[in-house]
Each structure stands twice: as structure tokens, then as C-alpha cells.
Amino acid sequence: MIPHTETVEQVKASVAAARFGPQGQRSFPPFAMLQGITDLVPEGKHWMGVANEHIAVIPQIESQLGLDNLEEIMQIEGVDAIMIGKGDLRMDLGLPLFGGGEAPFEEGMKHVFAMAKKYNMPLVGFVPEHETEVSVRGGYRMICQAADVQTLAFGLQMALGKSREAMAKVVDQMKASPQSS
């Protein structure tokens, strides 16, 4: 994943850095020197080719400039999917982080969906539950509903809420019959 991707040049450099030759210019990794352990591949294949087959390059579009260059970015050989950083894109467009219905953002997403369809390019990223249907119809193929921080924060918020309710109940009971406390 390549955060804040904006130009064709950035994507071409990232694709080259991610893949081994002849598709790219990735350097030789030390793990490849463990003969009989890390170099095991199917008959007739080389570990660098197998590695290239399993690498995904996913530019993350988070700005108007990235949107402007999206069609060219989607045509670059070696790009496997596109991630839309909706929050950062909204901020780059001068919009609040959370909201909806604003024309610049909606037009940007229509452009993303049209390009994804035109180039059969999978989209990935965070999609709130209420946007799931339109996102999948628009080309999203991998959806994240929550990040670790959100899950921890909301889970903690729920647990604290239940603890506060239980505590309030006990405190009320203790006030009602002080001799049993």
C-alpha cells in the first residue's frame, strides 16, 4: 500500500521497488539465502518469480491531485488495486472529516467508480456499513469495516457503559438499604 499517492511517477517507482526483476528493481533480500528453507518453490519456478506473483501494489488516493491522475494510475502495469483514503480525501477537498452529500466528494467518488469499472480495477478500503451497497456496486472488492483503534475504542466504550450501569444499580441499591452495604 502506497499512502498519499498522487502521480504516475510515484506509482511507477513503487511498482519497480516492490517487484524483483525483470518486472521491477527490488533488491535481493537476505532471507533468500536460506537454501532449502526460503527458496522452495514449485517445479520449474524461481523464488523471485513466485514472490512477484504474490506481491500486490495498491496506491492509496487521498487528494484531488490523485483523483486527477487516477485514470493514468489505473493503467500502470503492476497496479493490483486502488485504495481510496476517504477521510484524507475529504480534508484535501476542504471538507470536514465526517459528513456526506458534499458535491466535490460525491463527484470524486463517481469518478473513482467510473474508472474502476472502465479498467476493471478492484477498489479497497474502509467503508462504513451504510455505504456498503453503493461501494460494492462501484467496484470495492475488499472492505474494512473497522480499524483496530476503532474496535478497541468502541469496545472499551461499551464495556465502560455496562460497568457504569452496573455500578449505578449497586449504588442505588446501597442507598435504598444502607444497612446491607
PDB file of N, CA and C in Angstrom, residues 105-156:
ATOM      1  N   PHE A 105     -16.890  15.766  -3.016  1.00  0.00           N
ATOM      2  CA  PHE A 105     -16.575  14.398  -2.623  1.00  0.00           C
ATOM      3  C   PHE A 105     -17.404  13.406  -3.438  1.00  0.00           C
ATOM      4  N   GLU A 106     -18.693  13.669  -3.576  1.00  0.00           N
ATOM      5  CA  GLU A 106     -19.573  12.767  -4.329  1.00  0.00           C
ATOM      6  C   GLU A 106     -19.130  12.657  -5.794  1.00  0.00           C
ATOM      7  N   GLU A 107     -18.742  13.786  -6.391  1.00  0.00           N
ATOM      8  CA  GLU A 107     -18.253  13.761  -7.775  1.00  0.00           C
ATOM      9  C   GLU A 107     -16.939  12.982  -7.870  1.00  0.00           C
ATOM     10  N   GLY A 108     -16.089  13.159  -6.870  1.00  0.00           N
ATOM     11  CA  GLY A 108     -14.826  12.418  -6.840  1.00  0.00           C
ATOM     12  C   GLY A 108     -15.064  10.916  -6.776  1.00  0.00           C
ATOM     13  N   MET A 109     -16.005  10.484  -5.935  1.00  0.00           N
ATOM     14  CA  MET A 109     -16.294   9.061  -5.823  1.00  0.00           C
ATOM     15  C   MET A 109     -16.954   8.530  -7.094  1.00  0.00           C
ATOM     16  N   LYS A 110     -17.788   9.318  -7.752  1.00  0.00           N
ATOM     17  CA  LYS A 110     -18.364   8.887  -9.031  1.00  0.00           C
ATOM     18  C   LYS A 110     -17.256   8.657 -10.058  1.00  0.00           C
ATOM     19  N   HIS A 111     -16.259   9.534 -10.051  1.00  0.00           N
ATOM     20  CA  HIS A 111     -15.113   9.394 -10.948  1.00  0.00           C
ATOM     21  C   HIS A 111     -14.344   8.106 -10.615  1.00  0.00           C
ATOM     22  N   VAL A 112     -14.120   7.851  -9.326  1.00  0.00           N
ATOM     23  CA  VAL A 112     -13.425   6.634  -8.898  1.00  0.00           C
ATOM     24  C   VAL A 112     -14.179   5.402  -9.399  1.00  0.00           C
ATOM     25  N   PHE A 113     -15.492   5.379  -9.176  1.00  0.00           N
ATOM     26  CA  PHE A 113     -16.293   4.226  -9.585  1.00  0.00           C
ATOM     27  C   PHE A 113     -16.269   4.041 -11.098  1.00  0.00           C
ATOM     28  N   ALA A 114     -16.350   5.127 -11.851  1.00  0.00           N
ATOM     29  CA  ALA A 114     -16.324   5.030 -13.316  1.00  0.00           C
ATOM     30  C   ALA A 114     -14.980   4.485 -13.803  1.00  0.00           C
ATOM     31  N   MET A 115     -13.886   4.943 -13.214  1.00  0.00           N
ATOM     32  CA  MET A 115     -12.563   4.468 -13.625  1.00  0.00           C
ATOM     33  C   MET A 115     -12.362   3.009 -13.226  1.00  0.00           C
ATOM     34  N   ALA A 116     -12.848   2.633 -12.044  1.00  0.00           N
ATOM     35  CA  ALA A 116     -12.714   1.244 -11.601  1.00  0.00           C
ATOM     36  C   ALA A 116     -13.442   0.314 -12.564  1.00  0.00           C
ATOM     37  N   LYS A 117     -14.615   0.730 -13.000  1.00  0.00           N
ATOM     38  CA  LYS A 117     -15.375  -0.081 -13.952  1.00  0.00           C
ATOM     39  C   LYS A 117     -14.665  -0.120 -15.312  1.00  0.00           C
ATOM     40  N   LYS A 118     -14.221   1.034 -15.782  1.00  0.00           N
ATOM     41  CA  LYS A 118     -13.575   1.122 -17.094  1.00  0.00           C
ATOM     42  C   LYS A 118     -12.334   0.232 -17.172  1.00  0.00           C
ATOM     43  N   TYR A 119     -11.538   0.206 -16.105  1.00  0.00           N
ATOM     44  CA  TYR A 119     -10.274  -0.527 -16.126  1.00  0.00           C
ATOM     45  C   TYR A 119     -10.330  -1.838 -15.340  1.00  0.00           C
ATOM     46  N   ASN A 120     -11.535  -2.219 -14.903  1.00  0.00           N
ATOM     47  CA  ASN A 120     -11.713  -3.443 -14.118  1.00  0.00           C
ATOM     48  C   ASN A 120     -10.715  -3.493 -12.964  1.00  0.00           C
ATOM     49  N   MET A 121     -10.611  -2.364 -12.265  1.00  0.00           N
ATOM     50  CA  MET A 121      -9.651  -2.227 -11.179  1.00  0.00           C
ATOM     51  C   MET A 121     -10.368  -2.368  -9.838  1.00  0.00           C
ATOM     52  N   PRO A 122      -9.972  -3.351  -9.029  1.00  0.00           N
ATOM     53  CA  PRO A 122     -10.594  -3.502  -7.718  1.00  0.00           C
ATOM     54  C   PRO A 122     -10.293  -2.301  -6.820  1.00  0.00           C
ATOM     55  N   LEU A 123     -11.282  -1.917  -6.035  1.00  0.00           N
ATOM     56  CA  LEU A 123     -11.118  -0.876  -5.025  1.00  0.00           C
ATOM     57  C   LEU A 123     -11.099  -1.543  -3.660  1.00  0.00           C
ATOM     58  N   VAL A 124     -10.324  -0.984  -2.752  1.00  0.00           N
ATOM     59  CA  VAL A 124     -10.244  -1.497  -1.382  1.00  0.00           C
ATOM     60  C   VAL A 124     -10.295  -0.321  -0.426  1.00  0.00           C
ATOM     61  N   GLY A 125     -10.688  -0.588   0.815  1.00  0.00           N
ATOM     62  CA  GLY A 125     -10.626   0.457   1.815  1.00  0.00           C
ATOM     63  C   GLY A 125     -11.712   0.361   2.861  1.00  0.00           C
ATOM     64  N   PHE A 126     -11.720   1.377   3.722  1.00  0.00           N
ATOM     65  CA  PHE A 126     -12.708   1.482   4.783  1.00  0.00           C
ATOM     66  C   PHE A 126     -14.029   1.927   4.183  1.00  0.00           C
ATOM     67  N   VAL A 127     -15.072   1.203   4.502  1.00  0.00           N
ATOM     68  CA  VAL A 127     -16.410   1.516   4.000  1.00  0.00           C
ATOM     69  C   VAL A 127     -17.375   1.396   5.172  1.00  0.00           C
ATOM     70  N   PRO A 128     -17.995   2.500   5.569  1.00  0.00           N
ATOM     71  CA  PRO A 128     -18.995   2.399   6.632  1.00  0.00           C
ATOM     72  C   PRO A 128     -20.157   1.512   6.181  1.00  0.00           C
ATOM     73  N   GLU A 129     -20.809   0.893   7.143  1.00  0.00           N
ATOM     74  CA  GLU A 129     -21.888  -0.051   6.840  1.00  0.00           C
ATOM     75  C   GLU A 129     -22.940   0.546   5.909  1.00  0.00           C
ATOM     76  N   HIS A 130     -23.299   1.809   6.136  1.00  0.00           N
ATOM     77  CA  HIS A 130     -24.355   2.422   5.325  1.00  0.00           C
ATOM     78  C   HIS A 130     -23.920   2.705   3.882  1.00  0.00           C
ATOM     79  N   GLU A 131     -22.614   2.588   3.581  1.00  0.00           N
ATOM     80  CA  GLU A 131     -22.118   2.795   2.219  1.00  0.00           C
ATOM     81  C   GLU A 131     -21.743   1.483   1.514  1.00  0.00           C
ATOM     82  N   THR A 132     -21.980   0.353   2.172  1.00  0.00           N
ATOM     83  CA  THR A 132     -21.526  -0.930   1.633  1.00  0.00           C
ATOM     84  C   THR A 132     -22.113  -1.220   0.259  1.00  0.00           C
ATOM     85  N   GLU A 133     -23.417  -1.103   0.105  1.00  0.00           N
ATOM     86  CA  GLU A 133     -24.046  -1.467  -1.166  1.00  0.00           C
ATOM     87  C   GLU A 133     -23.519  -0.622  -2.317  1.00  0.00           C
ATOM     88  N   VAL A 134     -23.523   0.698  -2.147  1.00  0.00           N
ATOM     89  CA  VAL A 134     -23.060   1.568  -3.240  1.00  0.00           C
ATOM     90  C   VAL A 134     -21.572   1.346  -3.514  1.00  0.00           C
ATOM     91  N   SER A 135     -20.804   1.034  -2.484  1.00  0.00           N
ATOM     92  CA  SER A 135     -19.370   0.818  -2.668  1.00  0.00           C
ATOM     93  C   SER A 135     -19.087  -0.467  -3.434  1.00  0.00           C
ATOM     94  N   VAL A 136     -19.775  -1.540  -3.081  1.00  0.00           N
ATOM     95  CA  VAL A 136     -19.569  -2.811  -3.794  1.00  0.00           C
ATOM     96  C   VAL A 136     -20.023  -2.672  -5.247  1.00  0.00           C
ATOM     97  N   ARG A 137     -21.150  -2.011  -5.464  1.00  0.00           N
ATOM     98  CA  ARG A 137     -21.609  -1.782  -6.838  1.00  0.00           C
ATOM     99  C   ARG A 137     -20.616  -0.900  -7.601  1.00  0.00           C
ATOM    100  N   GLY A 138     -19.905  -0.028  -6.888  1.00  0.00           N
ATOM    101  CA  GLY A 138     -18.948   0.864  -7.515  1.00  0.00           C
ATOM    102  C   GLY A 138     -17.596   0.251  -7.795  1.00  0.00           C
ATOM    103  N   GLY A 139     -17.330  -0.943  -7.249  1.00  0.00           N
ATOM    104  CA  GLY A 139     -16.060  -1.596  -7.552  1.00  0.00           C
ATOM    105  C   GLY A 139     -15.243  -2.037  -6.354  1.00  0.00           C
ATOM    106  N   TYR A 140     -15.725  -1.785  -5.136  1.00  0.00           N
ATOM    107  CA  TYR A 140     -14.983  -2.251  -3.960  1.00  0.00           C
ATOM    108  C   TYR A 140     -15.020  -3.771  -3.904  1.00  0.00           C
ATOM    109  N   ARG A 141     -13.847  -4.385  -3.705  1.00  0.00           N
ATOM    110  CA  ARG A 141     -13.750  -5.834  -3.624  1.00  0.00           C
ATOM    111  C   ARG A 141     -13.182  -6.286  -2.283  1.00  0.00           C
ATOM    112  N   MET A 142     -12.614  -5.367  -1.522  1.00  0.00           N
ATOM    113  CA  MET A 142     -12.139  -5.673  -0.182  1.00  0.00           C
ATOM    114  C   MET A 142     -12.531  -4.492   0.697  1.00  0.00           C
ATOM    115  N   ILE A 143     -13.315  -4.800   1.711  1.00  0.00           N
ATOM    116  CA  ILE A 143     -13.862  -3.743   2.562  1.00  0.00           C
ATOM    117  C   ILE A 143     -13.434  -3.968   4.000  1.00  0.00           C
ATOM    118  N   CYS A 144     -12.970  -2.915   4.611  1.00  0.00           N
ATOM    119  CA  CYS A 144     -12.655  -2.940   6.036  1.00  0.00           C
ATOM    120  C   CYS A 144     -13.753  -2.145   6.750  1.00  0.00           C
ATOM    121  N   GLN A 145     -14.391  -2.763   7.712  1.00  0.00           N
ATOM    122  CA  GLN A 145     -15.474  -2.104   8.439  1.00  0.00           C
ATOM    123  C   GLN A 145     -14.963  -1.304   9.628  1.00  0.00           C
ATOM    124  N   ALA A 146     -13.861  -1.706  10.222  1.00  0.00           N
ATOM    125  CA  ALA A 146     -13.342  -1.001  11.396  1.00  0.00           C
ATOM    126  C   ALA A 146     -11.849  -1.256  11.517  1.00  0.00           C
ATOM    127  N   ALA A 147     -11.172  -0.287  12.063  1.00  0.00           N
ATOM    128  CA  ALA A 147      -9.737  -0.427  12.327  1.00  0.00           C
ATOM    129  C   ALA A 147      -9.545  -0.860  13.768  1.00  0.00           C
ATOM    130  N   ASP A 148      -8.342  -1.315  14.089  1.00  0.00           N
ATOM    131  CA  ASP A 148      -8.074  -1.775  15.452  1.00  0.00           C
ATOM    132  C   ASP A 148      -8.368  -0.699  16.492  1.00  0.00           C
ATOM    133  N   VAL A 149      -8.001   0.532  16.207  1.00  0.00           N
ATOM    134  CA  VAL A 149      -8.224   1.624  17.156  1.00  0.00           C
ATOM    135  C   VAL A 149      -9.718   1.829  17.377  1.00  0.00           C
ATOM    136  N   GLN A 150     -10.497   1.815  16.292  1.00  0.00           N
ATOM    137  CA  GLN A 150     -11.945   1.968  16.424  1.00  0.00           C
ATOM    138  C   GLN A 150     -12.542   0.824  17.229  1.00  0.00           C
ATOM    139  N   THR A 151     -12.150  -0.388  16.912  1.00  0.00           N
ATOM    140  CA  THR A 151     -12.690  -1.552  17.601  1.00  0.00           C
ATOM    141  C   THR A 151     -12.360  -1.504  19.081  1.00  0.00           C
ATOM    142  N   LEU A 152     -11.117  -1.179  19.401  1.00  0.00           N
ATOM    143  CA  LEU A 152     -10.739  -1.067  20.811  1.00  0.00           C
ATOM    144  C   LEU A 152     -11.495   0.050  21.504  1.00  0.00           C
ATOM    145  N   ALA A 153     -11.573   1.208  20.856  1.00  0.00           N
ATOM    146  CA  ALA A 153     -12.245   2.354  21.480  1.00  0.00           C
ATOM    147  C   ALA A 153     -13.729   2.093  21.698  1.00  0.00           C
ATOM    148  N   PHE A 154     -14.421   1.588  20.659  1.00  0.00           N
ATOM    149  CA  PHE A 154     -15.857   1.340  20.800  1.00  0.00           C
ATOM    150  C   PHE A 154     -16.130   0.177  21.749  1.00  0.00           C
ATOM    151  N   GLY A 155     -15.281  -0.847  21.717  1.00  0.00           N
ATOM    152  CA  GLY A 155     -15.423  -1.965  22.657  1.00  0.00           C
ATOM    153  C   GLY A 155     -15.233  -1.500  24.088  1.00  0.00           C
ATOM    154  N   LEU A 156     -14.232  -0.664  24.307  1.00  0.00           N
ATOM    155  CA  LEU A 156     -13.994  -0.121  25.639  1.00  0.00           C
ATOM    156  C   LEU A 156     -15.158   0.768  26.072  1.00  0.00           C
TER     157      LEU A 156
END
